[in-house]
């Protein structure tokens, strides 16, 4: 609509301008014709009068008689047309009066010759007053003709430019209309293709409904098992430091009895054993019990913070966006590159997967965690080697494998390492055992899953499956909740 409105508006404007230029050309032409005609008439009047004065032959007055009655209308026509050149109006009005007197003078000389008073007529002509008027007339009329010629030339150029602009607008308008029509056809075809694709997806979804129901049932069973296991782990791990606090609190109570007996009693009433026992309680038992209590409370605080972190991640709303998977993996590898180089190791990235629509923060968090673990639990006997591969998987999914040649994980711990507060192998690195549990929570919140294959002493491969478009998973989950 905008394109057509612009084309029509521009065309109308150019046509109006061309019409104005045409009107100007016509006016200039009329003025030039009238001016040239007046010049011819004045020339005929003057020539005819002189011929008659010299010969007194009435035949010479034929042109005079024909031109005489046409002079006044010619002057009136010029005055009407002179509006396009207003600078000449005052001079033309003065010339009109002068020409009227000049014609009257010419008629008087003719009448004098007819009356036999030729000498008087010659004397009037000899005054040169009439010649001056005719010279002024010729000068002014030449200027008007020249101005009209310039106006005609300018008007023709303007018309030529307007025609060129119309030609250009026609071409540009045609191109725009073709583009708009082509775009409309393309959008219609695309819309039709999207409808067909959507219909195919609906048919595919209907065909796989039973499979999805079975999968959701399995997911619910797995989630219920995880809740039970999580409840057991949380209860067990939180109970251990609480038991320690209770035990050392009882020990503090006994210690305080020895110290109170020493402080409140007189020195003569205490035995040497009681004094030694009180001093030992104050210097050794009391600090030890307080230290163990502090350690247990810090452990509980750490466990509670870990639980809150997992809970917050589960409630954080996803922000789907288009992600270049290869660029994201390269960025995560770059964060550990200096540690790999210090270890004389290597990293390999091989991505054969399309861009995905997912939550960038979640992807960065769990890939960063897996790569940190690969560095943290590397084998001291060989340079580290980390490899990441990504390719398509059935069901509009992608499969990403993160492999290392580190210590490996015993087979008995393959599932255990994903539980909260559970770790495997030698405990020589700091940590609370929440990293892989966090990774699995993030992965499943994106509609995917994570598994591992590992051999102790050889290395570990974590395999992550994710949907290409997380929005389909979010919509499905929302519909199920409704």
Coordinates of C-alpha atoms in Angstrom, one line a residue, residues 40-480:
X40 CA 5.2 43.0 -38.4
X41 CA 2.1 45.3 -38.3
X42 CA 4.2 48.3 -37.2
X43 CA 6.6 47.6 -40.0
X44 CA 3.8 47.4 -42.6
X45 CA 2.2 50.6 -41.3
X46 CA 5.5 52.5 -41.5
X47 CA 6.5 51.1 -44.9
X48 CA 3.0 51.7 -46.4
X49 CA 2.9 55.3 -45.0
X50 CA 6.3 56.2 -46.4
X51 CA 5.4 54.7 -49.8
X52 CA 2.3 56.8 -50.0
X53 CA 4.1 60.0 -48.8
X54 CA 6.7 59.6 -51.5
X55 CA 4.4 58.6 -54.4
X56 CA 1.0 59.8 -53.3
X57 CA -0.3 56.6 -54.9
X58 CA -3.3 55.1 -53.0
X59 CA -2.1 51.6 -53.9
X60 CA 0.6 51.9 -51.3
X61 CA -2.0 52.4 -48.6
X62 CA -3.5 48.9 -49.0
X63 CA -1.1 47.3 -46.5
X64 CA -1.7 50.3 -44.2
X65 CA -5.4 49.9 -44.3
X66 CA -5.2 46.2 -43.5
X67 CA -2.8 46.6 -40.6
X68 CA -4.4 49.7 -39.1
X69 CA -7.4 48.0 -37.6
X70 CA -5.3 45.1 -36.2
X71 CA -2.7 47.1 -34.2
X72 CA -4.9 47.9 -31.2
X73 CA -6.2 44.3 -30.8
X74 CA -2.5 43.1 -31.1
X75 CA -1.4 45.5 -28.3
X76 CA -4.4 44.3 -26.1
X77 CA -3.4 40.7 -26.6
X78 CA 0.2 41.5 -25.6
X79 CA -1.0 43.3 -22.4
X80 CA -3.1 40.2 -21.6
X81 CA -0.3 37.7 -22.1
X82 CA 2.4 39.9 -20.5
X83 CA 1.4 38.6 -17.0
X84 CA 4.0 35.8 -17.3
X85 CA 6.7 38.6 -17.6
X86 CA 5.3 41.3 -15.2
X87 CA 8.6 43.2 -15.4
X88 CA 7.5 44.4 -18.9
X89 CA 4.0 45.5 -18.1
X90 CA 4.6 49.2 -17.2
X91 CA 6.9 49.7 -20.2
X92 CA 4.3 48.0 -22.5
X93 CA 1.5 50.2 -21.2
X94 CA 3.6 53.3 -21.9
X95 CA 4.5 52.0 -25.3
X96 CA 0.8 51.4 -26.0
X97 CA 0.0 55.1 -25.4
X98 CA 3.0 56.1 -27.6
X99 CA 2.0 53.8 -30.4
X100 CA -1.5 55.2 -30.3
X101 CA -0.1 58.7 -30.8
X102 CA 2.3 57.4 -33.5
X103 CA -0.6 55.9 -35.5
X104 CA -2.6 59.1 -35.1
X105 CA 0.4 61.0 -36.4
X106 CA 0.7 58.6 -39.4
X107 CA -3.0 59.1 -40.2
X108 CA -2.6 62.9 -40.0
X109 CA 0.3 62.9 -42.5
X110 CA -1.8 60.7 -44.9
X111 CA -4.7 63.1 -44.5
X112 CA -2.4 66.1 -45.2
X113 CA -1.1 64.5 -48.4
X114 CA -4.6 63.8 -49.6
X115 CA -5.4 67.5 -48.9
X116 CA -2.5 68.5 -51.0
X117 CA -0.4 69.7 -48.1
X118 CA 2.5 67.3 -48.6
X119 CA 5.1 69.7 -47.3
X120 CA 3.4 69.9 -43.9
X121 CA 3.3 66.1 -43.8
X122 CA 7.0 65.8 -44.7
X123 CA 7.7 68.3 -42.0
X124 CA 5.9 66.2 -39.3
X125 CA 7.8 63.1 -40.4
X126 CA 11.1 65.0 -40.3
X127 CA 10.7 65.8 -36.5
X128 CA 11.9 62.2 -35.8
X129 CA 9.5 61.9 -32.9
X130 CA 7.7 59.1 -34.6
X131 CA 11.1 57.4 -35.3
X132 CA 12.0 57.4 -31.7
X133 CA 8.7 55.8 -30.7
X134 CA 9.2 53.1 -33.4
X135 CA 12.8 52.5 -32.2
X136 CA 11.5 52.1 -28.6
X137 CA 8.8 49.8 -29.7
X138 CA 11.2 47.6 -31.7
X139 CA 13.7 47.5 -28.7
X140 CA 11.0 46.5 -26.2
X141 CA 9.4 44.0 -28.5
X142 CA 12.8 42.3 -29.2
X143 CA 13.3 42.0 -25.4
X144 CA 9.9 40.5 -24.9
X145 CA 10.6 38.0 -27.8
X146 CA 14.0 37.1 -26.3
X147 CA 12.4 36.5 -22.8
X148 CA 9.7 34.4 -24.4
X149 CA 12.3 32.3 -26.2
X150 CA 14.1 31.8 -22.9
X151 CA 10.9 30.9 -21.2
X152 CA 10.0 28.4 -24.0
X153 CA 13.5 26.8 -23.7
X154 CA 13.2 26.5 -19.9
X155 CA 9.7 25.2 -20.2
X156 CA 10.7 22.5 -22.7
X157 CA 13.6 21.5 -20.4
X158 CA 11.3 21.3 -17.4
X159 CA 8.9 19.1 -19.5
X160 CA 11.8 16.9 -20.5
X161 CA 12.9 16.5 -16.9
X162 CA 9.4 15.7 -15.8
X163 CA 9.1 13.1 -18.6
X164 CA 12.4 11.6 -17.5
X165 CA 11.2 11.5 -13.9
X166 CA 7.9 9.9 -15.0
X167 CA 9.9 7.3 -16.9
X168 CA 12.1 6.6 -13.9
X169 CA 9.1 6.5 -11.5
X170 CA 7.4 4.0 -13.9
X171 CA 10.4 1.8 -13.9
X172 CA 11.0 2.0 -10.1
X173 CA 7.3 1.6 -9.5
X174 CA 7.2 -1.5 -11.7
X175 CA 10.2 -3.0 -9.8
X176 CA 8.6 -2.2 -6.5
X177 CA 5.3 -3.7 -7.5
X178 CA 7.0 -6.8 -8.9
X179 CA 9.0 -7.1 -5.6
X180 CA 5.8 -6.7 -3.5
X181 CA 3.9 -9.2 -5.6
X182 CA 6.9 -11.6 -5.5
X183 CA 7.3 -11.1 -1.8
X184 CA 3.6 -11.8 -1.3
X185 CA 3.8 -15.0 -3.4
X186 CA 6.9 -16.0 -1.4
X187 CA 5.2 -15.4 1.9
X188 CA 2.1 -17.3 0.7
X189 CA 4.2 -20.2 -0.4
X190 CA 6.1 -20.1 2.9
X191 CA 2.9 -19.9 4.9
X192 CA 1.5 -22.8 2.9
X193 CA 4.7 -24.8 3.5
X194 CA 4.6 -24.0 7.3
X195 CA 1.0 -25.2 7.3
X196 CA 2.0 -28.4 5.6
X197 CA 4.9 -28.8 8.0
X198 CA 2.7 -28.1 11.0
X199 CA 0.2 -30.6 9.7
X200 CA 2.9 -33.2 9.3
X201 CA 4.1 -32.5 12.8
X202 CA 0.6 -32.9 14.2
X203 CA 0.2 -36.2 12.4
X204 CA 3.6 -37.3 13.7
X205 CA 2.6 -36.2 17.2
X206 CA -0.7 -38.1 17.0
X207 CA 1.1 -41.2 15.7
X208 CA 3.6 -41.1 18.6
X209 CA 1.0 -40.2 21.3
X210 CA 1.2 -43.6 23.0
X211 CA 5.0 -43.4 23.0
X212 CA 4.9 -40.0 24.6
X213 CA 2.5 -41.2 27.2
X214 CA 4.7 -44.1 28.0
X215 CA 7.7 -41.8 28.1
X216 CA 6.0 -39.4 30.4
X217 CA 4.9 -42.2 32.7
X218 CA 8.5 -43.4 32.8
X219 CA 9.7 -39.8 33.6
X220 CA 7.1 -39.6 36.4
X221 CA 8.3 -42.9 37.9
X222 CA 11.9 -41.8 37.6
X223 CA 11.1 -38.4 39.1
X224 CA 9.3 -40.1 42.0
X225 CA 12.3 -42.4 42.6
X226 CA 14.6 -39.4 42.5
X227 CA 12.4 -37.6 45.1
X228 CA 12.5 -40.6 47.4
X229 CA 16.3 -40.9 46.9
X230 CA 16.8 -37.2 47.4
X231 CA 14.7 -37.3 50.6
X232 CA 16.8 -40.2 51.9
X233 CA 20.1 -38.5 51.0
X234 CA 19.1 -35.2 52.5
X235 CA 17.8 -36.8 55.7
X236 CA 20.9 -39.0 56.0
X237 CA 23.5 -36.3 55.2
X238 CA 21.8 -33.6 57.3
X239 CA 21.4 -36.1 60.2
X240 CA 25.1 -36.9 60.4
X241 CA 26.4 -33.4 61.3
X242 CA 23.3 -33.0 63.6
X243 CA 24.3 -36.2 65.5
X244 CA 27.8 -34.8 65.8
X245 CA 26.5 -31.6 67.2
X246 CA 24.3 -33.4 69.7
X247 CA 27.2 -35.7 70.8
X248 CA 29.7 -32.9 71.2
X249 CA 27.1 -30.8 73.0
X250 CA 26.8 -33.6 75.6
X251 CA 30.6 -33.7 75.8
X252 CA 30.6 -30.0 76.4
X253 CA 28.1 -30.5 79.2
X254 CA 30.5 -32.9 80.9
X255 CA 33.5 -30.7 80.3
X256 CA 31.7 -27.7 81.8
X257 CA 31.1 -29.7 85.0
X258 CA 34.8 -30.2 85.5
X259 CA 35.5 -26.5 84.8
X260 CA 32.7 -25.3 87.1
X261 CA 33.9 -27.6 89.9
X262 CA 37.4 -26.0 89.5
X263 CA 36.1 -22.5 89.3
X264 CA 33.6 -22.6 92.1
X265 CA 35.4 -24.7 94.6
X266 CA 38.3 -23.6 96.9
X267 CA 41.7 -24.8 95.9
X268 CA 42.2 -26.8 99.1
X269 CA 39.0 -28.9 98.5
X270 CA 40.1 -30.2 95.0
X271 CA 42.4 -33.2 94.4
X272 CA 45.3 -33.1 92.1
X273 CA 43.4 -35.3 89.6
X274 CA 40.4 -32.9 89.6
X275 CA 42.6 -29.9 88.9
X276 CA 44.4 -31.8 86.1
X277 CA 41.0 -32.9 84.7
X278 CA 39.6 -29.3 84.7
X279 CA 42.7 -27.9 83.1
X280 CA 42.6 -30.6 80.3
X281 CA 38.9 -29.9 79.8
X282 CA 39.5 -26.2 79.4
X283 CA 42.6 -26.4 77.2
X284 CA 41.8 -29.5 75.1
X285 CA 38.3 -30.9 75.4
X286 CA 36.4 -27.6 75.2
X287 CA 38.2 -26.3 72.1
X288 CA 37.9 -29.7 70.4
X289 CA 34.2 -29.9 71.0
X290 CA 33.6 -26.4 69.8
X291 CA 35.7 -27.0 66.7
X292 CA 33.7 -30.1 65.9
X293 CA 30.4 -28.3 66.4
X294 CA 31.5 -25.5 64.1
X295 CA 32.7 -28.0 61.5
X296 CA 29.3 -29.8 61.7
X297 CA 27.3 -26.5 61.4
X298 CA 29.4 -25.4 58.4
X299 CA 28.7 -28.8 56.8
X300 CA 25.0 -28.4 57.4
X301 CA 25.1 -24.8 56.0
X302 CA 26.9 -26.1 52.9
X303 CA 24.4 -28.9 52.4
X304 CA 21.5 -26.5 52.9
X305 CA 23.0 -24.0 50.4
X306 CA 23.5 -26.8 47.9
X307 CA 19.8 -27.9 48.3
X308 CA 18.7 -24.3 47.8
X309 CA 20.8 -23.9 44.7
X310 CA 19.3 -27.1 43.1
X311 CA 15.8 -25.8 44.1
X312 CA 16.4 -22.4 42.6
X313 CA 17.6 -23.8 39.3
X314 CA 14.5 -25.9 39.1
X315 CA 12.3 -22.9 39.5
X316 CA 14.3 -20.5 37.3
X317 CA 12.2 -19.7 34.2
X318 CA 13.9 -20.7 30.9
X319 CA 14.8 -18.0 28.3
X320 CA 14.8 -19.7 24.9
X321 CA 17.0 -18.2 22.3
X322 CA 18.7 -19.3 19.1
X323 CA 22.2 -20.5 20.0
X324 CA 25.2 -21.3 17.8
X325 CA 26.1 -24.6 19.5
X326 CA 29.7 -24.7 18.1
X327 CA 30.4 -21.1 19.2
X328 CA 29.0 -21.9 22.7
X329 CA 31.2 -25.0 23.1
X330 CA 34.3 -23.1 21.8
X331 CA 33.7 -20.4 24.4
X332 CA 33.4 -22.9 27.2
X333 CA 36.6 -24.7 26.0
X334 CA 38.4 -21.3 26.0
X335 CA 37.8 -20.9 29.7
X336 CA 39.9 -24.0 30.6
X337 CA 42.4 -23.6 27.7
X338 CA 45.2 -22.2 30.0
X339 CA 44.9 -25.1 32.4
X340 CA 45.0 -27.6 29.5
X341 CA 48.1 -25.8 28.1
X342 CA 49.8 -25.9 31.5
X343 CA 49.2 -29.7 31.5
X344 CA 50.5 -30.0 28.0
X345 CA 47.1 -31.3 27.0
X346 CA 44.8 -31.0 24.0
X347 CA 41.2 -30.2 23.3
X348 CA 39.1 -31.3 20.3
X349 CA 35.8 -30.0 19.1
X350 CA 33.7 -31.6 16.3
X351 CA 30.2 -30.3 15.8
X352 CA 27.8 -31.6 13.1
X353 CA 24.6 -30.1 14.6
X354 CA 22.4 -27.2 13.7
X355 CA 21.7 -24.1 15.8
X356 CA 19.4 -24.9 18.7
X357 CA 16.8 -22.9 20.6
X358 CA 17.5 -23.4 24.3
X359 CA 18.5 -21.6 27.5
X360 CA 22.0 -20.3 27.2
X361 CA 22.6 -19.9 31.0
X362 CA 21.8 -23.6 31.6
X363 CA 24.0 -24.8 28.8
X364 CA 26.9 -22.7 30.0
X365 CA 26.5 -23.9 33.5
X366 CA 26.5 -27.7 32.8
X367 CA 29.1 -27.6 30.1
X368 CA 31.3 -25.5 32.4
X369 CA 30.8 -28.0 35.2
X370 CA 31.7 -31.0 33.1
X371 CA 34.8 -29.3 31.8
X372 CA 35.9 -28.2 35.3
X373 CA 35.5 -31.9 36.4
X374 CA 37.6 -33.0 33.5
X375 CA 40.4 -30.7 34.6
X376 CA 39.9 -31.4 38.3
X377 CA 40.0 -35.2 38.0
X378 CA 42.6 -35.6 35.3
X379 CA 45.1 -38.4 35.5
X380 CA 48.5 -37.4 36.9
X381 CA 50.2 -40.0 34.7
X382 CA 49.4 -38.5 31.2
X383 CA 48.6 -35.1 29.6
X384 CA 44.9 -34.3 29.6
X385 CA 42.9 -34.8 26.4
X386 CA 39.3 -33.5 26.2
X387 CA 37.1 -34.1 23.2
X388 CA 33.6 -32.8 22.5
X389 CA 31.4 -34.1 19.7
X390 CA 27.9 -33.0 18.7
X391 CA 25.5 -34.4 16.1
X392 CA 21.9 -35.0 15.4
X393 CA 19.8 -37.6 17.2
X394 CA 16.4 -39.1 16.3
X395 CA 13.3 -37.2 17.3
X396 CA 14.5 -33.7 16.7
X397 CA 17.2 -33.9 19.2
X398 CA 21.0 -33.5 19.3
X399 CA 23.6 -35.6 21.1
X400 CA 26.6 -34.0 22.7
X401 CA 29.5 -36.2 24.1
X402 CA 32.1 -34.7 26.5
X403 CA 35.0 -37.1 26.8
X404 CA 38.3 -37.0 28.9
X405 CA 41.1 -39.4 29.6
X406 CA 41.1 -38.8 33.4
X407 CA 40.8 -41.1 36.4
X408 CA 37.5 -42.6 35.3
X409 CA 34.6 -43.6 37.5
X410 CA 34.1 -47.2 38.9
X411 CA 31.1 -48.9 37.3
X412 CA 29.4 -49.2 40.7
X413 CA 29.3 -45.4 41.0
X414 CA 27.9 -44.6 37.5
X415 CA 24.5 -43.8 38.8
X416 CA 25.6 -42.8 42.3
X417 CA 27.7 -39.8 41.1
X418 CA 24.5 -38.0 39.9
X419 CA 23.0 -38.1 43.4
X420 CA 23.2 -35.1 45.6
X421 CA 26.3 -35.1 48.0
X422 CA 27.7 -38.3 46.4
X423 CA 31.2 -38.5 45.1
X424 CA 33.4 -41.2 43.7
X425 CA 37.0 -42.3 44.0
X426 CA 39.8 -40.6 45.9
X427 CA 38.5 -37.5 47.8
X428 CA 41.5 -35.3 47.2
X429 CA 39.6 -32.4 45.6
X430 CA 37.4 -29.8 47.2
X431 CA 33.7 -30.2 46.6
X432 CA 30.3 -31.1 48.2
X433 CA 29.2 -33.6 45.6
X434 CA 26.5 -31.4 44.0
X435 CA 28.1 -30.7 40.6
X436 CA 26.8 -33.6 38.6
X437 CA 23.5 -33.5 40.4
X438 CA 23.2 -29.9 39.3
X439 CA 24.1 -30.9 35.7
X440 CA 21.4 -33.5 35.6
X441 CA 18.8 -31.1 37.0
X442 CA 19.7 -28.5 34.4
X443 CA 19.7 -31.1 31.6
X444 CA 16.3 -32.5 32.5
X445 CA 14.8 -29.0 32.9
X446 CA 15.7 -28.5 29.2
X447 CA 13.8 -31.7 28.3
X448 CA 17.0 -33.7 27.9
X449 CA 19.0 -36.3 29.8
X450 CA 22.6 -37.2 30.7
X451 CA 24.3 -40.5 30.9
X452 CA 27.9 -41.6 31.3
X453 CA 30.2 -44.4 30.3
X454 CA 33.5 -44.8 32.1
X455 CA 36.3 -47.2 33.0
X456 CA 38.4 -46.6 36.0
X457 CA 41.8 -45.3 35.1
X458 CA 40.9 -44.8 31.4
X459 CA 38.6 -41.8 31.3
X460 CA 34.9 -40.8 31.2
X461 CA 32.4 -39.8 28.5
X462 CA 29.3 -37.9 29.5
X463 CA 26.5 -38.0 26.8
X464 CA 23.9 -35.4 26.8
X465 CA 20.7 -35.4 24.7
X466 CA 18.8 -32.2 24.2
X467 CA 15.8 -31.1 22.1
X468 CA 16.6 -28.9 19.1
X469 CA 13.9 -26.5 20.2
X470 CA 13.3 -26.4 24.0
X471 CA 10.0 -24.4 23.4
X472 CA 8.3 -27.6 22.2
X473 CA 9.2 -29.3 25.5
X474 CA 8.1 -26.3 27.5
X475 CA 4.8 -26.2 25.7
X476 CA 4.2 -29.9 26.1
X477 CA 4.9 -29.7 29.9
X478 CA 2.7 -26.7 30.3
X479 CA -0.2 -28.5 28.5
X480 CA 0.2 -31.5 30.7

